[in-house]
Amino acid sequence: RVAQMVQAMEADLGVILDPGAEYLYVVDEKGRLVTDSALLLLLLQQAAREAGGAGTIVLPLHATRHAEHLVGSSGVTVRRTKCSKAALTAEATRPNTIFAAGGDGGYVYPAVLPAMDGLYALGKVLELVAASDSPLSHLVEHVPVAHLVHLEAECPWDLKGVVMRRMTERLREGRVSLVDGIKVFLDHSEWTLILPDAEEPVFHVYAEAADDARALALAESYLDTLQTVIEGSKAD
């Protein structure tokens, strides 16, 4: 309905906020939903530019790899953290943090409030559009496209520890990070993250690659391995 209203009113953009005004979702002037990854990169780029070459941006492990490439040689660094709201907001309180984002519509501006603030993020989006001669859709076109896939596998609560241990044993030969779940780095452009959910009896599988087809193939491959381990753990 928001997309239809934007087009009918010839508005510059449309906005959706959750009831607590913590999460922000944006529709461009053509009535198309701006992906969470694209909006994250736009706001990240803006924050890095305004920081003048100093400061740290905090992102969870499953946020797009394009973040590091986008800040490039600006002097701003990207620090990765666990994939939870609590971990993200805790990291946002550390000195010199200028921006944090969860990858799911939640944005933190620590200088204003060390918590997700959809209204303030909206103000920054409006600022971006107002300062540009181009509509929002053109701004989005100038940030890298993130090819991310997210799949899930059900797993009984009491087996999560066993499954994590067995998956770690299977995947430990490669470049692996165990900061949160198991993140496997395949090359400079591809990675997969196997992550147990903190609140539900499921595992999440995230994958990013150079295109959607490759990302889906990666995610499905690791999901198959994960499901095999889960079934084996059930049998044992």
Short mmCIF file of C-alpha atoms in Angstrom, two decimals:
data_model
loop_
_atom_site.label_atom_id
_atom_site.label_comp_id
_atom_site.label_asym_id
_atom_site.label_seq_id
_atom_site.Cartn_x
_atom_site.Cartn_y
_atom_site.Cartn_z
CA ARG A 1 0.00 0.00 0.00
CA VAL A 2 2.88 2.36 0.73
CA ALA A 3 4.32 1.72 -2.74
CA GLN A 4 0.95 2.48 -4.34
CA MET A 5 0.60 5.69 -2.34
CA VAL A 6 4.11 6.85 -3.30
CA GLN A 7 3.33 6.39 -6.99
CA ALA A 8 -0.14 7.94 -6.77
CA MET A 9 1.15 11.01 -4.92
CA GLU A 10 4.39 11.24 -6.97
CA ALA A 11 6.24 11.33 -3.67
CA ASP A 12 10.04 11.29 -3.36
CA LEU A 13 9.94 8.22 -1.13
CA GLY A 14 7.81 6.23 1.27
CA VAL A 15 8.67 5.03 4.75
CA ILE A 16 7.60 2.18 7.00
CA LEU A 17 8.52 2.16 10.70
CA ASP A 18 7.87 -0.65 13.16
CA PRO A 19 5.62 0.19 16.18
CA GLY A 20 8.64 1.03 18.34
CA ALA A 21 10.23 3.21 15.63
CA GLU A 22 13.42 1.15 15.87
CA TYR A 23 13.41 -0.35 12.38
CA LEU A 24 13.21 1.57 9.11
CA TYR A 25 12.14 0.37 5.65
CA VAL A 26 12.13 2.68 2.64
CA VAL A 27 10.32 2.67 -0.71
CA ASP A 28 11.85 4.73 -3.54
CA GLU A 29 10.00 7.16 -5.80
CA LYS A 30 9.15 4.32 -8.20
CA GLY A 31 7.38 2.35 -5.49
CA ARG A 32 10.17 -0.22 -5.09
CA LEU A 33 11.32 -1.38 -1.68
CA VAL A 34 14.96 -0.48 -1.09
CA THR A 35 16.69 -3.64 0.15
CA ASP A 36 18.09 -3.63 3.67
CA SER A 37 21.60 -4.13 2.29
CA ALA A 38 21.31 -1.21 -0.13
CA LEU A 39 19.98 1.15 2.54
CA LEU A 40 22.69 0.00 4.95
CA LEU A 41 25.40 0.78 2.38
CA LEU A 42 23.90 4.19 1.60
CA LEU A 43 23.78 5.20 5.26
CA LEU A 44 27.20 3.66 5.94
CA GLN A 45 28.73 5.63 3.08
CA GLN A 46 27.10 8.81 4.36
CA ALA A 47 28.37 8.20 7.92
CA ALA A 48 31.92 7.54 6.70
CA ARG A 49 31.88 10.70 4.60
CA GLU A 50 30.62 12.84 7.49
CA ALA A 51 33.20 11.35 9.88
CA GLY A 52 36.00 12.93 7.88
CA GLY A 53 38.29 9.90 7.82
CA ALA A 54 38.08 8.76 11.44
CA GLY A 55 35.89 6.43 13.45
CA THR A 56 34.52 2.89 13.46
CA ILE A 57 31.40 1.37 11.93
CA VAL A 58 29.94 -1.72 13.61
CA LEU A 59 28.19 -4.46 11.61
CA PRO A 60 27.15 -8.06 12.38
CA LEU A 61 28.91 -10.99 10.76
CA HIS A 62 26.08 -11.63 8.31
CA ALA A 63 26.00 -8.10 6.85
CA THR A 64 27.30 -7.71 3.30
CA ARG A 65 31.03 -7.82 2.61
CA HIS A 66 30.65 -4.70 0.45
CA ALA A 67 30.78 -2.57 3.61
CA GLU A 68 34.56 -2.90 3.92
CA HIS A 69 35.05 -2.20 0.22
CA LEU A 70 32.83 0.87 0.33
CA VAL A 71 34.70 2.66 3.13
CA GLY A 72 37.92 1.74 1.32
CA SER A 73 40.73 4.16 2.08
CA SER A 74 38.51 6.70 3.84
CA GLY A 75 40.20 6.03 7.17
CA VAL A 76 37.01 4.66 8.70
CA THR A 77 37.18 1.03 9.84
CA VAL A 78 34.51 -1.67 9.98
CA ARG A 79 34.29 -3.82 13.11
CA ARG A 80 32.27 -7.04 12.96
CA THR A 81 30.27 -8.28 15.92
CA LYS A 82 27.89 -11.09 16.90
CA CYS A 83 24.56 -11.32 15.09
CA SER A 84 22.31 -10.02 17.86
CA LYS A 85 20.71 -6.71 18.73
CA ALA A 86 22.29 -6.79 22.20
CA ALA A 87 25.80 -7.34 20.82
CA LEU A 88 25.38 -4.61 18.22
CA THR A 89 24.16 -1.96 20.67
CA ALA A 90 26.86 -2.92 23.18
CA GLU A 91 29.55 -2.43 20.52
CA ALA A 92 27.95 0.89 19.52
CA THR A 93 28.76 2.32 22.98
CA ARG A 94 32.51 1.85 22.47
CA PRO A 95 34.60 5.00 21.85
CA ASN A 96 34.88 6.34 18.29
CA THR A 97 31.92 4.33 16.97
CA ILE A 98 30.12 6.55 14.46
CA PHE A 99 27.50 4.18 13.05
CA ALA A 100 26.12 0.68 13.53
CA ALA A 101 23.56 -1.37 11.62
CA GLY A 102 22.00 -4.78 12.01
CA GLY A 103 21.41 -5.59 8.35
CA ASP A 104 17.67 -5.98 8.97
CA GLY A 105 16.46 -2.37 9.04
CA GLY A 106 17.96 -1.37 12.40
CA TYR A 107 20.38 1.58 12.49
CA VAL A 108 22.32 3.10 15.38
CA TYR A 109 23.84 6.58 15.59
CA PRO A 110 25.78 6.46 18.88
CA ALA A 111 26.39 10.21 19.04
CA VAL A 112 22.62 10.66 19.33
CA LEU A 113 21.47 7.43 20.99
CA PRO A 114 23.32 4.10 21.45
CA ALA A 115 20.24 2.15 20.35
CA MET A 116 18.33 1.49 17.14
CA ASP A 117 16.57 4.67 16.08
CA GLY A 118 14.42 4.46 12.95
CA LEU A 119 13.31 8.08 13.14
CA TYR A 120 16.84 9.45 13.19
CA ALA A 121 17.81 7.10 10.36
CA LEU A 122 14.83 8.46 8.41
CA GLY A 123 16.20 11.95 8.92
CA LYS A 124 19.52 10.84 7.43
CA VAL A 125 17.74 9.31 4.41
CA LEU A 126 15.83 12.55 3.84
CA GLU A 127 19.12 14.44 4.15
CA LEU A 128 20.69 12.20 1.50
CA VAL A 129 17.87 12.80 -0.97
CA ALA A 130 17.60 16.52 -0.24
CA ALA A 131 21.34 17.07 -0.77
CA SER A 132 21.34 15.22 -4.09
CA ASP A 133 20.14 16.25 -7.53
CA SER A 134 19.15 12.61 -8.10
CA PRO A 135 16.12 10.65 -6.85
CA LEU A 136 16.55 7.89 -4.29
CA SER A 137 16.47 5.16 -6.95
CA HIS A 138 19.58 6.67 -8.60
CA LEU A 139 21.41 6.83 -5.28
CA VAL A 140 20.65 3.17 -4.70
CA GLU A 141 21.97 2.27 -8.15
CA HIS A 142 25.38 3.68 -7.20
CA VAL A 143 26.00 1.34 -4.27
CA PRO A 144 27.16 -2.26 -4.83
CA VAL A 145 24.46 -4.90 -5.11
CA ALA A 146 24.65 -7.44 -2.28
CA HIS A 147 23.83 -10.98 -3.35
CA LEU A 148 22.83 -12.49 -0.01
CA VAL A 149 20.79 -15.64 0.65
CA HIS A 150 19.30 -16.73 3.98
CA LEU A 151 18.00 -20.26 4.60
CA GLU A 152 16.91 -22.08 7.78
CA ALA A 153 17.02 -25.61 9.17
CA GLU A 154 15.00 -26.86 12.12
CA CYS A 155 17.00 -28.37 14.98
CA PRO A 156 15.90 -29.54 18.45
CA TRP A 157 17.19 -27.33 21.25
CA ASP A 158 19.04 -30.14 23.00
CA LEU A 159 21.04 -30.99 19.85
CA LYS A 160 22.32 -27.51 18.99
CA GLY A 161 25.58 -27.93 20.92
CA VAL A 162 26.32 -31.31 19.37
CA VAL A 163 25.51 -30.06 15.88
CA MET A 164 27.75 -27.01 16.31
CA ARG A 165 30.65 -29.18 17.48
CA ARG A 166 30.26 -31.61 14.55
CA MET A 167 29.91 -28.80 12.00
CA THR A 168 33.05 -27.16 13.40
CA GLU A 169 34.94 -30.44 13.00
CA ARG A 170 33.77 -30.72 9.38
CA LEU A 171 34.63 -27.15 8.41
CA ARG A 172 37.72 -26.36 10.46
CA GLU A 173 40.18 -27.06 7.61
CA GLY A 174 39.32 -23.84 5.75
CA ARG A 175 39.43 -20.16 6.72
CA VAL A 176 36.93 -20.13 9.55
CA SER A 177 35.78 -17.58 12.13
CA LEU A 178 34.07 -18.78 15.32
CA VAL A 179 33.15 -15.36 16.71
CA ASP A 180 29.47 -16.26 16.36
CA GLY A 181 28.42 -19.52 14.75
CA ILE A 182 30.75 -20.78 12.01
CA LYS A 183 31.70 -18.35 9.25
CA VAL A 184 33.58 -19.91 6.35
CA PHE A 185 35.53 -17.61 4.02
CA LEU A 186 35.79 -19.17 0.57
CA ASP A 187 37.58 -16.33 -1.24
CA HIS A 188 37.50 -12.52 -1.30
CA SER A 189 33.91 -12.43 -2.52
CA GLU A 190 32.23 -15.50 -1.01
CA TRP A 191 31.40 -16.61 2.50
CA THR A 192 28.89 -18.73 4.37
CA LEU A 193 27.70 -18.42 7.98
CA ILE A 194 26.06 -21.22 9.96
CA LEU A 195 24.38 -19.65 12.98
CA PRO A 196 22.24 -21.21 15.74
CA ASP A 197 19.24 -19.06 16.62
CA ALA A 198 19.29 -17.74 20.18
CA GLU A 199 15.50 -17.91 20.61
CA GLU A 200 14.14 -20.54 18.22
CA PRO A 201 14.99 -24.24 17.57
CA VAL A 202 16.54 -23.46 14.18
CA PHE A 203 19.87 -22.85 12.49
CA HIS A 204 20.38 -19.99 10.04
CA VAL A 205 22.53 -20.35 6.94
CA TYR A 206 23.68 -17.13 5.28
CA ALA A 207 25.72 -16.98 2.08
CA GLU A 208 27.06 -14.17 -0.10
CA ALA A 209 28.60 -14.47 -3.55
CA ALA A 210 29.07 -12.59 -6.81
CA ASP A 211 25.50 -13.32 -7.98
CA ASP A 212 22.22 -14.66 -6.62
CA ALA A 213 22.53 -18.08 -8.25
CA ARG A 214 25.98 -18.72 -6.77
CA ALA A 215 24.88 -17.46 -3.33
CA LEU A 216 21.86 -19.78 -3.39
CA ALA A 217 24.02 -22.73 -4.46
CA LEU A 218 26.43 -22.06 -1.60
CA ALA A 219 23.66 -21.72 0.97
CA GLU A 220 21.95 -24.90 -0.22
CA SER A 221 25.22 -26.84 -0.16
CA TYR A 222 25.96 -25.91 3.45
CA LEU A 223 22.31 -26.40 4.39
CA ASP A 224 22.48 -29.97 3.06
CA THR A 225 25.58 -30.62 5.18
CA LEU A 226 23.91 -29.07 8.21
CA GLN A 227 20.75 -31.15 7.79
CA THR A 228 22.83 -34.32 7.42
CA VAL A 229 24.60 -33.53 10.70
CA ILE A 230 21.27 -32.76 12.43
CA GLU A 231 19.74 -36.04 11.27
CA GLY A 232 22.85 -37.95 12.31
CA SER A 233 22.76 -36.32 15.73
CA LYS A 234 19.10 -37.28 16.13
CA ALA A 235 19.91 -40.91 15.28
CA ASP A 236 22.78 -40.99 17.78
#
